[in-house]
Each structure stands twice: as C-alpha cells, then as structure tokens.
Amino acid sequence: MEKEKFSIVVFSGDLDKVMAAFILATTAAAMDMGVTMFFTFWGLNVLRKKKLTSGKNILQKMMNFMNKSGADRLPLSKFNLFGLGPAMMKVMMKQSRVQSIPEMVETAKSLGVKMVACTTTFSFMGFGKEDFIDGVEEFVGAATFIGLAKDSKISYFI
Amino acid sequence: MEKEKFSIVVFSGDLDKVMAAFILATTAAAMDMGVTMFFTFWGLNVLRKKKLTSGKNILQKMMNFMNKSGADRLPLSKFNLFGLGPAMMKVMMKQSRVQSIPEMVETAKSLGVKMVACTTTFSFMGFGKEDFIDGVEEFVGAATFIGLAKDSKISYFI
Amino acid sequence: MEKEKFSIVVFSGDLDKVMAAFILATTAAAMDMGVTMFFTFWGLNVLRKKKLTSGKNILQKMMNFMNKSGADRLPLSKFNLFGLGPAMMKVMMKQSRVQSIPEMVETAKSLGVKMVACTTTFSFMGFGKEDFIDGVEEFVGAATFIGLAKDSKISYFI
C-alpha cells in the first residue's frame, strides 16, 4: 500500500522556521508517511554548501554574499541581533537536546525524507547543482511539486 | 467535470513571497486546476492602485503611507535595505526572464486565476473598492473563502 | 456525524498573523467545523500569562525577556517601530470593531475552538504549564498534531 503523503514548501531560510519544518517532516516520516520537502528561495540555503559567494553575475554574487549559505548559519525570523539571537537559540537547542539543522538534515535523510531543490528559483538565484550538499536527490520545478502536493494528506508552505 | 481546486491565502505583501504565490498559482492554472488567490492584510497591496495615501482616518492614512501601495513597489521579506534589495531582486528577475509582479498579475488573469480581495480586512485597513486595480472580480469574506478552501486539493497560507 | 476538521499551526507570534489565524479559526468554528489551533514557537506567546521572565536558565530568561509575553503585547510582522505600529493597529482594530487578541481568544473558546500548546517547543523555550492562561486544554507533541492534520479538510501553517 502506498504511504500517505506529507509535503512542505520550505520557502523560509530562518533557523526557527526551518527547525519547525524539520520537526514536522521527521515526525511524519517516523509515523510512516511519505515526506517530501521542496526547498525554494531562502530555503535553498539549508541545502547549500558553505562558501561565501556564488552566482553568475555581480548582482547574484552580492545577493548571495548577504544571504550567507549553509545550514548552520541560518538567521532567526525574530531577534536576529546580528547573529546573537541564532547563537543563543543554538545553545538552547543543545541544552534541550534538540538537534542542530545539519543534524536534522541527516536524520531526515535516514528516515527517508525526500529533499528536493526548486529548479525555478535556483537558476534565478544563480545557484548550480554543484552548490548543493550531498543527498539532495532531485531538482524539480513547481509543476512536479504541485502534482505531488495534490496527492498529499497535508501540505504546508513554510 | 469540475476542476480540482487550488486556493491560496496571500497574507504577505513581500515581493519574494508574492512571487512564490504567483509561480504556484500560475503553474497550477496551467495544469488545469481551478485556482483562487484570496488577498488579505499586506497581500492587498498587490491589488491596490498606486497612490500615496488612502484611508478614512489619520491612523489608516499613516499606516497606508508606510505601507506603500502597488504591485511594483513591494518590499522583500529579507535584505530590504531601504529598497535596494527589491531593486536588485527586480534586476535579477529581469535577467532570468522571471516576470515582474504586475506581469504575473496579468498572466494569472489570462490563465483564469481568480483574484479576490478579503472584505474583512480591506474595510479594516480603510480601503474601498475604488482602490483596487481592474480584474479583481470579487470581494469576499473569510466564510466564503473557507467554503472554497475546504474543497481544495491544496490550500496554502502565504 | 463527525465535524469536518480545520487545523492551524500557529508558529508566528506577530499580531497581524495571529489575528488572521483567529479570524480563520473562529469563522470556521461558526461554520460548524471542528477547529484546532496548535501553538508553537513564537505563537506560544499568545497563550502565555503576562510576566517579564520565565525560563530555567539565563539564556532562556534572556530570550523570554526579549520575547515579551501575553496576547495583548504581540508585535507586528511589519512596521513594528518599537511598538508604535502595534499601538496604531490596535486603535484601528477598535475603530473597526475588530476584536483584540485576548477577546479573540475568549471568542474562540466560546465557539469550541481547541487551543493546544506544543510540548516539543515549550520545554525547549523553558516554559512550564503554569506559564499558560486558563483554557489551554491540552499540551501535545508534533505526532499528535500531525495525526489530526491528516484528517483535516484544511490545515495551515501560519
């Protein structure tokens, strides 16, 4: 029998929202649902390798410089305070034995959560396939995702 | 046979989120789904004509002055930098041949996407029907929208 | 016959988004749907009693000091302006006879909306059950919520 589906558009790249997305995704996967996370816009940062700049032209490079990459450098949606907020949040996460985002990415992989990157936005932001961490299986467009979301029991935009 | 439905609450008025909403809406419409976008709160800016102030009293006028109107003046949810971020984003959109928001509004119309404005919030924000661009067909309340969302295969809050 | 279900993850603690969540929840409840609001992260502020600090250690106390509690002290997602934006918004709400958030909480209760607090995040933020207002019936985890969301006709992440 086919698994019930849970799909999430991860639009946000904020630490707190990404954490919420992974808690929902991994919990659903542990409940034996078939989970897909579709990373787009700022959410693509979660899947990007750490390097300062990428992008094919100066504007993309500037935007990507500001928009620092890598799952362990995400800002908070509130109280960012030039990085102090996320630093505090990370210590709080450690104290409560909440996993860090890179750990959550690994847990998600091991539970069979499919992590896909949005082709529509990644070309627009100037990213290439080489910018992404291992385990990002597929690069799909909005139409493929909508086909999947239609058959999902739950679908969120985060 | 009736079309499968896709409904979106467009709460946000940020350029990046509104862009994501239109990409999803127009893609779904191109896949022959029946798509409704329900604009509320800051999302109403997308449908407003350009003029500096509206509102029936001083508070509404002040809020609407800060909250600049018109689909080509939306801020970014991140890196707004007093308008530099959105300006950069718009050039990047043009370079990648991504449509501007006013162009996306036109595409959405031509694909039969229904764009409706939330009556509950627009009276509260001090807008009248005359503040909206052409093609906003209906002005409905939350109950009407919920009735529609219930029958949707996918429904997002953006 | 069982009621059709409507479930909302209230992640945001911003006045405007929380207002949108309550308008949707109370409207759906008035339409005889079975509505559950699942408060998590910043959304937990809506259900917290007013006091300056809580938290078991200094980091949690600092985060909770910045993150002021209580349903009548929520910030705006835009134009917060050190509290001026929310103050203006509250006057506008009063002028348009829109209920305040504490009033909306009461209305939601009287319409049978179930308000539940996320156990996963509240322990992580350093809150205890004694920090919450009366009428928060249950404290459940992500798995319980997902089980409910799966059976919902509409489910949003706000």
PDB file of C-alpha atoms in Angstrom, chain A:
ATOM      1  CA  MET A   1       0.000   0.000   0.000  1.00  0.00           C
ATOM      2  CA  GLU A   2       1.232   3.442  -0.846  1.00  0.00           C
ATOM      3  CA  LYS A   3       2.220   5.693   2.029  1.00  0.00           C
ATOM      4  CA  GLU A   4       0.144   8.723   2.915  1.00  0.00           C
ATOM      5  CA  LYS A   5       1.946  11.817   1.702  1.00  0.00           C
ATOM      6  CA  PHE A   6       3.122  14.931   3.545  1.00  0.00           C
ATOM      7  CA  SER A   7       4.690  17.726   1.520  1.00  0.00           C
ATOM      8  CA  ILE A   8       6.240  21.007   2.613  1.00  0.00           C
ATOM      9  CA  VAL A   9       7.344  24.015   0.588  1.00  0.00           C
ATOM     10  CA  VAL A  10      10.335  25.312   2.575  1.00  0.00           C
ATOM     11  CA  PHE A  11      10.418  28.918   1.358  1.00  0.00           C
ATOM     12  CA  SER A  12      11.912  30.405   4.539  1.00  0.00           C
ATOM     13  CA  GLY A  13      15.592  30.201   5.382  1.00  0.00           C
ATOM     14  CA  ASP A  14      15.129  31.291   9.009  1.00  0.00           C
ATOM     15  CA  LEU A  15      16.551  28.950  11.655  1.00  0.00           C
ATOM     16  CA  ASP A  16      13.334  28.807  13.674  1.00  0.00           C
ATOM     17  CA  LYS A  17      11.035  28.133  10.704  1.00  0.00           C
ATOM     18  CA  VAL A  18      13.417  25.603   9.167  1.00  0.00           C
ATOM     19  CA  MET A  19      13.577  23.848  12.548  1.00  0.00           C
ATOM     20  CA  ALA A  20       9.767  23.691  12.658  1.00  0.00           C
ATOM     21  CA  ALA A  21       9.734  22.271   9.103  1.00  0.00           C
ATOM     22  CA  PHE A  22      12.223  19.539  10.018  1.00  0.00           C
ATOM     23  CA  ILE A  23      10.415  18.643  13.262  1.00  0.00           C
ATOM     24  CA  LEU A  24       7.175  18.204  11.283  1.00  0.00           C
ATOM     25  CA  ALA A  25       8.922  16.335   8.438  1.00  0.00           C
ATOM     26  CA  THR A  26      10.868  13.900  10.604  1.00  0.00           C
ATOM     27  CA  THR A  27       7.908  13.275  12.927  1.00  0.00           C
ATOM     28  CA  ALA A  28       5.677  12.498   9.944  1.00  0.00           C
ATOM     29  CA  ALA A  29       8.352  10.222   8.438  1.00  0.00           C
ATOM     30  CA  ALA A  30       8.638   8.395  11.781  1.00  0.00           C
ATOM     31  CA  MET A  31       4.845   7.909  11.586  1.00  0.00           C
ATOM     32  CA  ASP A  32       5.463   6.170   8.262  1.00  0.00           C
ATOM     33  CA  MET A  33       4.218   8.951   5.998  1.00  0.00           C
ATOM     34  CA  GLY A  34       5.990   9.632   2.695  1.00  0.00           C
ATOM     35  CA  VAL A  35       7.517  13.053   3.212  1.00  0.00           C
ATOM     36  CA  THR A  36       8.879  15.494   0.627  1.00  0.00           C
ATOM     37  CA  MET A  37      10.484  18.834   1.430  1.00  0.00           C
ATOM     38  CA  PHE A  38      10.618  21.220  -1.532  1.00  0.00           C
ATOM     39  CA  PHE A  39      13.247  23.886  -0.864  1.00  0.00           C
ATOM     40  CA  THR A  40      12.832  27.161  -2.695  1.00  0.00           C
ATOM     41  CA  PHE A  41      14.022  30.797  -2.379  1.00  0.00           C
ATOM     42  CA  TRP A  42      15.710  31.372   1.022  1.00  0.00           C
ATOM     43  CA  GLY A  43      15.021  27.765   1.979  1.00  0.00           C
ATOM     44  CA  LEU A  44      17.646  26.715  -0.574  1.00  0.00           C
ATOM     45  CA  ASN A  45      20.268  27.979   1.909  1.00  0.00           C
ATOM     46  CA  VAL A  46      19.632  24.901   4.029  1.00  0.00           C
ATOM     47  CA  LEU A  47      20.901  22.687   1.231  1.00  0.00           C
ATOM     48  CA  ARG A  48      23.802  24.859   0.091  1.00  0.00           C
ATOM     49  CA  LYS A  49      27.426  24.105   0.747  1.00  0.00           C
ATOM     50  CA  LYS A  50      29.322  26.657   2.761  1.00  0.00           C
ATOM     51  CA  LYS A  51      31.077  29.165   0.586  1.00  0.00           C
ATOM     52  CA  LEU A  52      30.921  32.884   0.600  1.00  0.00           C
ATOM     53  CA  THR A  53      29.765  33.714  -2.870  1.00  0.00           C
ATOM     54  CA  SER A  54      28.225  32.085  -5.823  1.00  0.00           C
ATOM     55  CA  GLY A  55      26.246  33.457  -8.709  1.00  0.00           C
ATOM     56  CA  LYS A  56      26.969  34.132 -12.322  1.00  0.00           C
ATOM     57  CA  ASN A  57      26.910  37.915 -12.170  1.00  0.00           C
ATOM     58  CA  ILE A  58      27.669  40.709  -9.727  1.00  0.00           C
ATOM     59  CA  LEU A  59      24.059  41.114  -8.510  1.00  0.00           C
ATOM     60  CA  GLN A  60      23.668  37.402  -7.815  1.00  0.00           C
ATOM     61  CA  LYS A  61      27.056  37.431  -6.071  1.00  0.00           C
ATOM     62  CA  MET A  62      26.027  40.420  -3.893  1.00  0.00           C
ATOM     63  CA  MET A  63      22.682  38.851  -3.006  1.00  0.00           C
ATOM     64  CA  ASN A  64      24.418  35.586  -2.178  1.00  0.00           C
ATOM     65  CA  PHE A  65      27.053  37.337  -0.095  1.00  0.00           C
ATOM     66  CA  MET A  66      24.360  38.904   2.097  1.00  0.00           C
ATOM     67  CA  ASN A  67      22.403  35.696   2.004  1.00  0.00           C
ATOM     68  CA  LYS A  68      25.061  33.594   3.710  1.00  0.00           C
ATOM     69  CA  SER A  69      24.915  29.940   2.858  1.00  0.00           C
ATOM     70  CA  GLY A  70      24.966  26.722   4.856  1.00  0.00           C
ATOM     71  CA  ALA A  71      22.558  25.019   7.230  1.00  0.00           C
ATOM     72  CA  ASP A  72      24.479  26.069  10.350  1.00  0.00           C
ATOM     73  CA  ARG A  73      24.410  29.788   9.555  1.00  0.00           C
ATOM     74  CA  LEU A  74      20.692  30.452   9.265  1.00  0.00           C
ATOM     75  CA  PRO A  75      19.329  33.662  10.845  1.00  0.00           C
ATOM     76  CA  LEU A  76      16.284  33.883  13.141  1.00  0.00           C
ATOM     77  CA  SER A  77      12.983  35.354  11.916  1.00  0.00           C
ATOM     78  CA  LYS A  78      12.943  37.499  15.082  1.00  0.00           C
ATOM     79  CA  PHE A  79      15.626  38.838  17.452  1.00  0.00           C
ATOM     80  CA  ASN A  80      18.396  38.133  14.970  1.00  0.00           C
ATOM     81  CA  LEU A  81      20.576  40.838  16.601  1.00  0.00           C
ATOM     82  CA  PHE A  82      23.464  40.434  14.137  1.00  0.00           C
ATOM     83  CA  GLY A  83      23.778  36.739  14.904  1.00  0.00           C
ATOM     84  CA  LEU A  84      23.429  36.827  18.719  1.00  0.00           C
ATOM     85  CA  GLY A  85      19.853  35.523  18.588  1.00  0.00           C
ATOM     86  CA  PRO A  86      20.736  32.456  16.487  1.00  0.00           C
ATOM     87  CA  ALA A  87      23.790  31.795  18.695  1.00  0.00           C
ATOM     88  CA  MET A  88      21.583  31.843  21.841  1.00  0.00           C
ATOM     89  CA  MET A  89      18.999  29.690  20.106  1.00  0.00           C
ATOM     90  CA  LYS A  90      21.650  27.141  19.170  1.00  0.00           C
ATOM     91  CA  VAL A  91      22.860  26.862  22.776  1.00  0.00           C
ATOM     92  CA  MET A  92      19.238  26.486  23.922  1.00  0.00           C
ATOM     93  CA  MET A  93      18.745  23.772  21.309  1.00  0.00           C
ATOM     94  CA  LYS A  94      21.826  21.950  22.566  1.00  0.00           C
ATOM     95  CA  GLN A  95      20.715  22.263  26.205  1.00  0.00           C
ATOM     96  CA  SER A  96      17.310  20.791  25.388  1.00  0.00           C
ATOM     97  CA  ARG A  97      18.942  18.153  23.211  1.00  0.00           C
ATOM     98  CA  VAL A  98      17.201  19.497  20.142  1.00  0.00           C
ATOM     99  CA  GLN A  99      19.235  18.615  17.056  1.00  0.00           C
ATOM    100  CA  SER A 100      21.066  21.272  15.061  1.00  0.00           C
ATOM    101  CA  ILE A 101      19.869  21.867  11.491  1.00  0.00           C
ATOM    102  CA  PRO A 102      22.745  19.899   9.891  1.00  0.00           C
ATOM    103  CA  GLU A 103      21.898  17.020  12.268  1.00  0.00           C
ATOM    104  CA  MET A 104      18.214  17.329  11.356  1.00  0.00           C
ATOM    105  CA  VAL A 105      19.157  17.125   7.661  1.00  0.00           C
ATOM    106  CA  GLU A 106      20.964  13.836   8.410  1.00  0.00           C
ATOM    107  CA  THR A 107      18.066  12.490  10.480  1.00  0.00           C
ATOM    108  CA  ALA A 108      15.634  13.424   7.724  1.00  0.00           C
ATOM    109  CA  LYS A 109      17.781  11.580   5.159  1.00  0.00           C
ATOM    110  CA  SER A 110      17.984   8.475   7.340  1.00  0.00           C
ATOM    111  CA  LEU A 111      14.193   8.476   7.781  1.00  0.00           C
ATOM    112  CA  GLY A 112      13.705   8.613   4.030  1.00  0.00           C
ATOM    113  CA  VAL A 113      12.515  12.208   3.796  1.00  0.00           C
ATOM    114  CA  LYS A 114      12.975  13.360   0.194  1.00  0.00           C
ATOM    115  CA  MET A 115      14.688  16.729  -0.045  1.00  0.00           C
ATOM    116  CA  VAL A 116      14.303  18.389  -3.421  1.00  0.00           C
ATOM    117  CA  ALA A 117      15.539  21.764  -4.648  1.00  0.00           C
ATOM    118  CA  CYS A 118      13.349  24.045  -6.748  1.00  0.00           C
ATOM    119  CA  THR A 119      14.838  24.461 -10.209  1.00  0.00           C
ATOM    120  CA  THR A 120      12.791  27.582 -10.945  1.00  0.00           C
ATOM    121  CA  THR A 121      14.367  29.604  -8.155  1.00  0.00           C
ATOM    122  CA  PHE A 122      17.822  28.112  -8.022  1.00  0.00           C
ATOM    123  CA  SER A 123      18.662  29.174 -11.558  1.00  0.00           C
ATOM    124  CA  PHE A 124      17.178  32.589 -10.810  1.00  0.00           C
ATOM    125  CA  MET A 125      19.336  32.975  -7.663  1.00  0.00           C
ATOM    126  CA  GLY A 126      22.379  31.936  -9.686  1.00  0.00           C
ATOM    127  CA  PHE A 127      22.992  28.575  -7.987  1.00  0.00           C
ATOM    128  CA  GLY A 128      24.145  25.478  -9.826  1.00  0.00           C
ATOM    129  CA  LYS A 129      23.799  21.820  -8.863  1.00  0.00           C
ATOM    130  CA  GLU A 130      27.384  21.866  -7.590  1.00  0.00           C
ATOM    131  CA  ASP A 131      26.381  24.347  -4.851  1.00  0.00           C
ATOM    132  CA  PHE A 132      24.278  21.805  -3.004  1.00  0.00           C
ATOM    133  CA  ILE A 133      25.199  19.303  -0.287  1.00  0.00           C
ATOM    134  CA  ASP A 134      25.070  15.585  -0.960  1.00  0.00           C
ATOM    135  CA  GLY A 135      21.728  13.875  -0.536  1.00  0.00           C
ATOM    136  CA  VAL A 136      19.690  16.431  -2.430  1.00  0.00           C
ATOM    137  CA  GLU A 137      18.300  13.844  -4.760  1.00  0.00           C
ATOM    138  CA  GLU A 138      16.272  15.738  -7.214  1.00  0.00           C
ATOM    139  CA  PHE A 139      15.923  19.130  -8.740  1.00  0.00           C
ATOM    140  CA  VAL A 140      12.338  19.650  -9.753  1.00  0.00           C
ATOM    141  CA  GLY A 141      10.132  22.510 -10.885  1.00  0.00           C
ATOM    142  CA  ALA A 142       6.891  23.903  -9.487  1.00  0.00           C
ATOM    143  CA  ALA A 143       4.688  21.687 -11.688  1.00  0.00           C
ATOM    144  CA  THR A 144       6.233  18.457 -10.383  1.00  0.00           C
ATOM    145  CA  PHE A 145       5.803  19.664  -6.819  1.00  0.00           C
ATOM    146  CA  ILE A 146       2.168  20.673  -7.336  1.00  0.00           C
ATOM    147  CA  GLY A 147       1.447  17.202  -8.745  1.00  0.00           C
ATOM    148  CA  LEU A 148       2.802  15.773  -5.511  1.00  0.00           C
ATOM    149  CA  ALA A 149       1.093  18.301  -3.211  1.00  0.00           C
ATOM    150  CA  LYS A 150      -2.275  17.464  -4.808  1.00  0.00           C
ATOM    151  CA  ASP A 151      -1.976  13.883  -3.571  1.00  0.00           C
ATOM    152  CA  SER A 152      -0.763  14.847  -0.101  1.00  0.00           C
ATOM    153  CA  LYS A 153      -2.865  14.458   3.032  1.00  0.00           C
ATOM    154  CA  ILE A 154      -1.070  17.503   4.429  1.00  0.00           C
ATOM    155  CA  SER A 155       0.805  20.205   2.535  1.00  0.00           C
ATOM    156  CA  TYR A 156       2.321  23.316   4.116  1.00  0.00           C
ATOM    157  CA  PHE A 157       4.029  26.463   2.894  1.00  0.00           C
ATOM    158  CA  ILE A 158       6.606  27.450   5.498  1.00  0.00           C
TER     159      ILE A 158
END
